[in-house]
Amino acid sequence: MKKITIAIDGYSSCGKSTMAKALAKKLGYVYVDTGAMYRSVTLFALRHQLFNADGSVKTKELKALMPEIHISFKLNKETGLPETYLNGELVEREIRGMEVSSHVSPIAAIPFVREALVKQQQAMGREKGVVMDGRDIGTVVFPDAELKIFVTASPEVRAQRRYDELQAKGQPADYADILKNVQQRDYIDTHRETSPLRQAPDALVLDNSHMTIAEQDEWLLSKVRS
């Protein structure tokens, strides 16, 4: 079977990363978590005090520091899954917390941040045989991808999943706060000026609100085969 590019877009906390990782592992493809890339830039910005008191970004300072931000993915030999590194440091746990979640949308809306990361993403997927998930993969990064999936689920379902995930990791979580964050991120992601979240005309829609992971995986594999 010839190798293709698979673009998975959709709303936050839809489980895009989990499904993309599992799919890449089954197919022997390279997996790129673009959301983790934006989260890594956000973590860098938080560590360097690049947010104003109102939550806006100190864009001039961030732009000057962008050349110092290096993001890479390394395979965890025990799990067989890729993990995110920021300037050589494993940050997989740090980028998944609520502090990063509540600051990532304004970072992801900055044109020079998107431009820098899109270039990296396109370089990673040049050889095909790649599964990439994010907000603009099928519309901006790989508009010619052979398979495009757009993932959605209700905000309440997504907030509950995020809550359960944080609880399982032993991290503090409040359902009401998470639901508010999910709704805010949806609004920012769909209304930003640069590369807003939207369904590509040729994308297949996957509403996984009431699907099991096994059902979802089987649906994805059937689309890859066809």
PDB file of C-alpha atoms in Angstrom:
ATOM      1  CA  MET A   1       0.000   0.000   0.000  1.00  0.00           C
ATOM      2  CA  LYS A   2       1.483   3.353  -1.025  1.00  0.00           C
ATOM      3  CA  LYS A   3       2.217   5.799   1.781  1.00  0.00           C
ATOM      4  CA  ILE A   4      -0.084   8.791   2.132  1.00  0.00           C
ATOM      5  CA  THR A   5      -0.401  11.948   4.241  1.00  0.00           C
ATOM      6  CA  ILE A   6      -3.176  11.861   6.836  1.00  0.00           C
ATOM      7  CA  ALA A   7      -4.381  15.226   8.210  1.00  0.00           C
ATOM      8  CA  ILE A   8      -6.545  15.193  11.350  1.00  0.00           C
ATOM      9  CA  ASP A   9      -8.106  18.496  12.412  1.00  0.00           C
ATOM     10  CA  GLY A  10     -10.742  19.352  14.974  1.00  0.00           C
ATOM     11  CA  TYR A  11     -11.684  20.974  18.248  1.00  0.00           C
ATOM     12  CA  SER A  12      -9.614  20.846  21.444  1.00  0.00           C
ATOM     13  CA  SER A  13      -9.929  17.781  23.701  1.00  0.00           C
ATOM     14  CA  CYS A  14     -11.519  15.621  20.979  1.00  0.00           C
ATOM     15  CA  GLY A  15      -8.842  12.977  21.430  1.00  0.00           C
ATOM     16  CA  LYS A  16      -7.160  13.841  18.113  1.00  0.00           C
ATOM     17  CA  SER A  17      -3.648  13.189  19.437  1.00  0.00           C
ATOM     18  CA  THR A  18      -4.584   9.823  20.954  1.00  0.00           C
ATOM     19  CA  MET A  19      -6.262   8.605  17.758  1.00  0.00           C
ATOM     20  CA  ALA A  20      -3.485   9.968  15.528  1.00  0.00           C
ATOM     21  CA  LYS A  21      -0.774   8.279  17.642  1.00  0.00           C
ATOM     22  CA  ALA A  22      -2.617   4.947  17.574  1.00  0.00           C
ATOM     23  CA  LEU A  23      -3.217   5.185  13.822  1.00  0.00           C
ATOM     24  CA  ALA A  24       0.418   6.055  13.064  1.00  0.00           C
ATOM     25  CA  LYS A  25       1.596   3.133  15.218  1.00  0.00           C
ATOM     26  CA  LYS A  26      -0.712   0.672  13.388  1.00  0.00           C
ATOM     27  CA  LEU A  27       0.404   1.938   9.955  1.00  0.00           C
ATOM     28  CA  GLY A  28       4.101   2.329  10.811  1.00  0.00           C
ATOM     29  CA  TYR A  29       3.817   6.047   9.992  1.00  0.00           C
ATOM     30  CA  VAL A  30       5.514   9.060  11.576  1.00  0.00           C
ATOM     31  CA  TYR A  31       3.227  10.918  14.012  1.00  0.00           C
ATOM     32  CA  VAL A  32       3.503  14.690  14.528  1.00  0.00           C
ATOM     33  CA  ASP A  33       1.511  16.332  17.341  1.00  0.00           C
ATOM     34  CA  THR A  34       1.252  19.949  16.161  1.00  0.00           C
ATOM     35  CA  GLY A  35      -0.776  20.907  19.236  1.00  0.00           C
ATOM     36  CA  ALA A  36       2.206  19.893  21.362  1.00  0.00           C
ATOM     37  CA  MET A  37       4.350  22.277  19.302  1.00  0.00           C
ATOM     38  CA  TYR A  38       2.080  25.247  20.118  1.00  0.00           C
ATOM     39  CA  ARG A  39       1.893  24.098  23.741  1.00  0.00           C
ATOM     40  CA  SER A  40       5.709  24.008  23.856  1.00  0.00           C
ATOM     41  CA  VAL A  41       5.947  27.599  22.616  1.00  0.00           C
ATOM     42  CA  THR A  42       3.345  28.499  25.273  1.00  0.00           C
ATOM     43  CA  LEU A  43       5.404  26.801  28.005  1.00  0.00           C
ATOM     44  CA  PHE A  44       8.493  28.691  26.809  1.00  0.00           C
ATOM     45  CA  ALA A  45       6.524  31.966  26.933  1.00  0.00           C
ATOM     46  CA  LEU A  46       5.255  31.242  30.462  1.00  0.00           C
ATOM     47  CA  ARG A  47       8.763  30.408  31.684  1.00  0.00           C
ATOM     48  CA  HIS A  48      10.106  33.658  30.191  1.00  0.00           C
ATOM     49  CA  GLN A  49       7.285  35.857  31.575  1.00  0.00           C
ATOM     50  CA  LEU A  50       6.049  36.732  28.078  1.00  0.00           C
ATOM     51  CA  PHE A  51       2.409  37.189  29.106  1.00  0.00           C
ATOM     52  CA  ASN A  52       0.913  40.470  30.286  1.00  0.00           C
ATOM     53  CA  ALA A  53      -1.362  40.623  33.341  1.00  0.00           C
ATOM     54  CA  ASP A  54      -4.459  40.528  31.089  1.00  0.00           C
ATOM     55  CA  GLY A  55      -3.296  37.296  29.410  1.00  0.00           C
ATOM     56  CA  SER A  56      -2.137  38.962  26.185  1.00  0.00           C
ATOM     57  CA  VAL A  57       1.263  38.032  24.759  1.00  0.00           C
ATOM     58  CA  LYS A  58       4.362  40.221  24.685  1.00  0.00           C
ATOM     59  CA  THR A  59       4.678  39.598  20.948  1.00  0.00           C
ATOM     60  CA  LYS A  60       7.758  41.764  20.318  1.00  0.00           C
ATOM     61  CA  GLU A  61       9.766  39.885  22.977  1.00  0.00           C
ATOM     62  CA  LEU A  62       8.470  36.475  21.824  1.00  0.00           C
ATOM     63  CA  LYS A  63       9.342  37.199  18.195  1.00  0.00           C
ATOM     64  CA  ALA A  64      12.913  38.057  19.203  1.00  0.00           C
ATOM     65  CA  LEU A  65      13.195  34.751  21.123  1.00  0.00           C
ATOM     66  CA  MET A  66      11.559  32.468  18.503  1.00  0.00           C
ATOM     67  CA  PRO A  67      14.951  31.400  17.038  1.00  0.00           C
ATOM     68  CA  GLU A  68      15.795  29.982  20.500  1.00  0.00           C
ATOM     69  CA  ILE A  69      12.770  27.645  20.508  1.00  0.00           C
ATOM     70  CA  HIS A  70      13.568  24.153  19.221  1.00  0.00           C
ATOM     71  CA  ILE A  71      10.861  21.472  19.350  1.00  0.00           C
ATOM     72  CA  SER A  72      11.469  17.809  18.597  1.00  0.00           C
ATOM     73  CA  PHE A  73       9.775  14.445  19.075  1.00  0.00           C
ATOM     74  CA  LYS A  74      11.531  11.333  20.359  1.00  0.00           C
ATOM     75  CA  LEU A  75      10.102   7.847  20.545  1.00  0.00           C
ATOM     76  CA  ASN A  76       9.610   6.437  24.040  1.00  0.00           C
ATOM     77  CA  LYS A  77      10.946   2.884  23.638  1.00  0.00           C
ATOM     78  CA  GLU A  78       8.744   1.538  26.446  1.00  0.00           C
ATOM     79  CA  THR A  79       5.428   2.877  25.124  1.00  0.00           C
ATOM     80  CA  GLY A  80       6.331   3.034  21.428  1.00  0.00           C
ATOM     81  CA  LEU A  81       4.866   6.555  21.351  1.00  0.00           C
ATOM     82  CA  PRO A  82       6.538   9.893  20.584  1.00  0.00           C
ATOM     83  CA  GLU A  83       7.164  12.439  23.339  1.00  0.00           C
ATOM     84  CA  THR A  84       7.710  16.195  23.081  1.00  0.00           C
ATOM     85  CA  TYR A  85      11.025  17.878  23.813  1.00  0.00           C
ATOM     86  CA  LEU A  86      11.571  21.630  24.178  1.00  0.00           C
ATOM     87  CA  ASN A  87      15.202  22.606  23.680  1.00  0.00           C
ATOM     88  CA  GLY A  88      16.250  19.054  24.578  1.00  0.00           C
ATOM     89  CA  GLU A  89      14.058  18.826  27.716  1.00  0.00           C
ATOM     90  CA  LEU A  90      11.205  16.308  27.957  1.00  0.00           C
ATOM     91  CA  VAL A  91       8.091  18.468  28.551  1.00  0.00           C
ATOM     92  CA  GLU A  92       5.266  16.008  27.792  1.00  0.00           C
ATOM     93  CA  ARG A  93       3.731  16.360  31.281  1.00  0.00           C
ATOM     94  CA  GLU A  94       4.257  20.136  31.624  1.00  0.00           C
ATOM     95  CA  ILE A  95       2.545  21.021  28.329  1.00  0.00           C
ATOM     96  CA  ARG A  96      -0.641  19.087  29.205  1.00  0.00           C
ATOM     97  CA  GLY A  97      -1.483  21.012  32.407  1.00  0.00           C
ATOM     98  CA  MET A  98      -4.235  23.624  32.784  1.00  0.00           C
ATOM     99  CA  GLU A  99      -1.814  26.581  32.927  1.00  0.00           C
ATOM    100  CA  VAL A 100      -0.555  25.847  29.416  1.00  0.00           C
ATOM    101  CA  SER A 101      -4.084  24.940  28.221  1.00  0.00           C
ATOM    102  CA  SER A 102      -5.424  28.319  29.332  1.00  0.00           C
ATOM    103  CA  HIS A 103      -2.643  30.267  27.568  1.00  0.00           C
ATOM    104  CA  VAL A 104      -2.138  28.311  24.319  1.00  0.00           C
ATOM    105  CA  SER A 105      -4.897  29.866  22.154  1.00  0.00           C
ATOM    106  CA  PRO A 106      -3.458  33.432  22.104  1.00  0.00           C
ATOM    107  CA  ILE A 107      -0.010  31.980  21.278  1.00  0.00           C
ATOM    108  CA  ALA A 108      -1.457  29.859  18.459  1.00  0.00           C
ATOM    109  CA  ALA A 109      -3.209  32.916  16.995  1.00  0.00           C
ATOM    110  CA  ILE A 110       0.059  34.834  16.440  1.00  0.00           C
ATOM    111  CA  PRO A 111       0.932  34.847  12.699  1.00  0.00           C
ATOM    112  CA  PHE A 112       4.739  34.629  13.112  1.00  0.00           C
ATOM    113  CA  VAL A 113       4.390  31.667  15.512  1.00  0.00           C
ATOM    114  CA  ARG A 114       2.118  29.817  13.074  1.00  0.00           C
ATOM    115  CA  GLU A 115       4.396  30.620  10.143  1.00  0.00           C
ATOM    116  CA  ALA A 116       7.482  29.254  11.934  1.00  0.00           C
ATOM    117  CA  LEU A 117       5.757  26.048  13.077  1.00  0.00           C
ATOM    118  CA  VAL A 118       3.972  25.393   9.760  1.00  0.00           C
ATOM    119  CA  LYS A 119       7.372  25.422   8.010  1.00  0.00           C
ATOM    120  CA  GLN A 120       8.674  22.836  10.502  1.00  0.00           C
ATOM    121  CA  GLN A 121       5.537  20.703  10.068  1.00  0.00           C
ATOM    122  CA  GLN A 122       5.727  20.750   6.268  1.00  0.00           C
ATOM    123  CA  ALA A 123       9.373  19.689   6.429  1.00  0.00           C
ATOM    124  CA  MET A 124       8.445  16.793   8.747  1.00  0.00           C
ATOM    125  CA  GLY A 125       5.789  15.514   6.318  1.00  0.00           C
ATOM    126  CA  ARG A 126       7.578  15.914   3.014  1.00  0.00           C
ATOM    127  CA  GLU A 127       8.267  12.197   2.595  1.00  0.00           C
ATOM    128  CA  LYS A 128       4.619  11.077   3.121  1.00  0.00           C
ATOM    129  CA  GLY A 129       3.819   8.251   5.536  1.00  0.00           C
ATOM    130  CA  VAL A 130       2.836  10.801   8.176  1.00  0.00           C
ATOM    131  CA  VAL A 131      -0.149  11.344  10.484  1.00  0.00           C
ATOM    132  CA  MET A 132      -0.436  14.933  11.688  1.00  0.00           C
ATOM    133  CA  ASP A 133      -3.116  16.449  13.891  1.00  0.00           C
ATOM    134  CA  GLY A 134      -3.956  20.029  14.762  1.00  0.00           C
ATOM    135  CA  ARG A 135      -6.275  22.876  13.745  1.00  0.00           C
ATOM    136  CA  ASP A 136      -5.121  23.734  10.200  1.00  0.00           C
ATOM    137  CA  ILE A 137      -3.407  20.607   8.862  1.00  0.00           C
ATOM    138  CA  GLY A 138      -5.895  19.875   6.068  1.00  0.00           C
ATOM    139  CA  THR A 139      -6.464  23.535   5.223  1.00  0.00           C
ATOM    140  CA  VAL A 140      -2.988  25.131   5.505  1.00  0.00           C
ATOM    141  CA  VAL A 141      -0.166  22.680   6.287  1.00  0.00           C
ATOM    142  CA  PHE A 142      -1.173  19.866   3.896  1.00  0.00           C
ATOM    143  CA  PRO A 143      -4.059  21.054   1.678  1.00  0.00           C
ATOM    144  CA  ASP A 144      -3.203  18.198  -0.725  1.00  0.00           C
ATOM    145  CA  ALA A 145      -3.296  15.431   1.921  1.00  0.00           C
ATOM    146  CA  GLU A 146      -4.828  12.246   0.537  1.00  0.00           C
ATOM    147  CA  LEU A 147      -6.961  11.730   3.669  1.00  0.00           C
ATOM    148  CA  LYS A 148      -8.420  14.539   5.793  1.00  0.00           C
ATOM    149  CA  ILE A 149     -10.440  13.913   8.943  1.00  0.00           C
ATOM    150  CA  PHE A 150     -12.331  16.602  10.896  1.00  0.00           C
ATOM    151  CA  VAL A 151     -13.039  15.523  14.493  1.00  0.00           C
ATOM    152  CA  THR A 152     -15.799  16.955  16.651  1.00  0.00           C
ATOM    153  CA  ALA A 153     -17.643  16.205  19.908  1.00  0.00           C
ATOM    154  CA  SER A 154     -19.873  18.243  22.213  1.00  0.00           C
ATOM    155  CA  PRO A 155     -18.087  20.710  24.574  1.00  0.00           C
ATOM    156  CA  GLU A 156     -19.514  18.866  27.603  1.00  0.00           C
ATOM    157  CA  VAL A 157     -18.156  15.497  26.446  1.00  0.00           C
ATOM    158  CA  ARG A 158     -14.760  17.032  25.720  1.00  0.00           C
ATOM    159  CA  ALA A 159     -14.609  18.781  29.108  1.00  0.00           C
ATOM    160  CA  GLN A 160     -15.452  15.521  30.893  1.00  0.00           C
ATOM    161  CA  ARG A 161     -12.697  13.684  28.996  1.00  0.00           C
ATOM    162  CA  ARG A 162     -10.164  16.377  29.908  1.00  0.00           C
ATOM    163  CA  TYR A 163     -11.303  16.261  33.556  1.00  0.00           C
ATOM    164  CA  ASP A 164     -10.972  12.457  33.664  1.00  0.00           C
ATOM    165  CA  GLU A 165      -7.524  12.636  32.034  1.00  0.00           C
ATOM    166  CA  LEU A 166      -6.193  15.157  34.591  1.00  0.00           C
ATOM    167  CA  GLN A 167      -7.720  13.199  37.498  1.00  0.00           C
ATOM    168  CA  ALA A 168      -6.047  10.001  36.254  1.00  0.00           C
ATOM    169  CA  LYS A 169      -2.697  11.825  36.223  1.00  0.00           C
ATOM    170  CA  GLY A 170      -3.256  13.079  39.763  1.00  0.00           C
ATOM    171  CA  GLN A 171      -3.406  16.693  38.624  1.00  0.00           C
ATOM    172  CA  PRO A 172      -5.906  19.190  40.104  1.00  0.00           C
ATOM    173  CA  ALA A 173      -9.026  19.629  37.962  1.00  0.00           C
ATOM    174  CA  ASP A 174     -12.373  21.456  38.142  1.00  0.00           C
ATOM    175  CA  TYR A 175     -15.029  20.469  35.575  1.00  0.00           C
ATOM    176  CA  ALA A 176     -16.611  23.942  35.362  1.00  0.00           C
ATOM    177  CA  ASP A 177     -13.232  25.581  34.754  1.00  0.00           C
ATOM    178  CA  ILE A 178     -12.351  23.017  32.086  1.00  0.00           C
ATOM    179  CA  LEU A 179     -15.699  23.432  30.282  1.00  0.00           C
ATOM    180  CA  LYS A 180     -15.199  27.213  30.241  1.00  0.00           C
ATOM    181  CA  ASN A 181     -11.659  26.734  28.878  1.00  0.00           C
ATOM    182  CA  VAL A 182     -12.926  24.362  26.142  1.00  0.00           C
ATOM    183  CA  GLN A 183     -15.596  26.870  25.061  1.00  0.00           C
ATOM    184  CA  GLN A 184     -13.136  29.779  25.089  1.00  0.00           C
ATOM    185  CA  ARG A 185     -10.625  27.821  23.013  1.00  0.00           C
ATOM    186  CA  ASP A 186     -13.333  26.867  20.500  1.00  0.00           C
ATOM    187  CA  TYR A 187     -14.217  30.540  20.045  1.00  0.00           C
ATOM    188  CA  ILE A 188     -10.598  31.702  19.694  1.00  0.00           C
ATOM    189  CA  ASP A 189      -9.642  28.813  17.386  1.00  0.00           C
ATOM    190  CA  THR A 190     -12.561  29.437  15.011  1.00  0.00           C
ATOM    191  CA  HIS A 191     -12.380  33.253  15.041  1.00  0.00           C
ATOM    192  CA  ARG A 192      -8.652  33.960  14.808  1.00  0.00           C
ATOM    193  CA  GLU A 193      -7.417  35.895  11.785  1.00  0.00           C
ATOM    194  CA  THR A 194      -4.597  33.521  10.819  1.00  0.00           C
ATOM    195  CA  SER A 195      -5.488  29.911   9.898  1.00  0.00           C
ATOM    196  CA  PRO A 196      -8.781  29.635  11.808  1.00  0.00           C
ATOM    197  CA  LEU A 197     -10.096  26.172  12.620  1.00  0.00           C
ATOM    198  CA  ARG A 198     -12.467  25.104   9.860  1.00  0.00           C
ATOM    199  CA  GLN A 199     -13.427  21.907   8.099  1.00  0.00           C
ATOM    200  CA  ALA A 200     -11.698  21.427   4.741  1.00  0.00           C
ATOM    201  CA  PRO A 201     -14.300  20.887   1.955  1.00  0.00           C
ATOM    202  CA  ASP A 202     -12.955  17.383   1.266  1.00  0.00           C
ATOM    203  CA  ALA A 203     -12.573  16.321   4.920  1.00  0.00           C
ATOM    204  CA  LEU A 204     -14.531  13.410   6.378  1.00  0.00           C
ATOM    205  CA  VAL A 205     -16.333  14.300   9.634  1.00  0.00           C
ATOM    206  CA  LEU A 206     -15.872  12.091  12.698  1.00  0.00           C
ATOM    207  CA  ASP A 207     -18.189  12.924  15.623  1.00  0.00           C
ATOM    208  CA  ASN A 208     -16.812  10.717  18.385  1.00  0.00           C
ATOM    209  CA  SER A 209     -19.084  11.992  21.203  1.00  0.00           C
ATOM    210  CA  HIS A 210     -20.590   8.526  21.702  1.00  0.00           C
ATOM    211  CA  MET A 211     -17.963   6.240  20.164  1.00  0.00           C
ATOM    212  CA  THR A 212     -15.636   3.853  21.956  1.00  0.00           C
ATOM    213  CA  ILE A 213     -11.930   4.070  21.139  1.00  0.00           C
ATOM    214  CA  ALA A 214     -12.161   0.675  19.377  1.00  0.00           C
ATOM    215  CA  GLU A 215     -15.057   1.896  17.193  1.00  0.00           C
ATOM    216  CA  GLN A 216     -13.181   5.085  16.381  1.00  0.00           C
ATOM    217  CA  ASP A 217      -9.990   3.201  15.462  1.00  0.00           C
ATOM    218  CA  GLU A 218     -11.911   0.820  13.186  1.00  0.00           C
ATOM    219  CA  TRP A 219     -13.638   3.776  11.466  1.00  0.00           C
ATOM    220  CA  LEU A 220     -10.262   5.460  10.855  1.00  0.00           C
ATOM    221  CA  LEU A 221      -8.622   2.292   9.489  1.00  0.00           C
ATOM    222  CA  SER A 222     -11.538   1.725   7.097  1.00  0.00           C
ATOM    223  CA  LYS A 223     -11.053   5.260   5.711  1.00  0.00           C
ATOM    224  CA  VAL A 224      -7.291   4.710   5.296  1.00  0.00           C
ATOM    225  CA  ARG A 225      -7.911   1.451   3.408  1.00  0.00           C
ATOM    226  CA  SER A 226     -10.439   3.051   1.080  1.00  0.00           C
TER     227      SER A 226
END
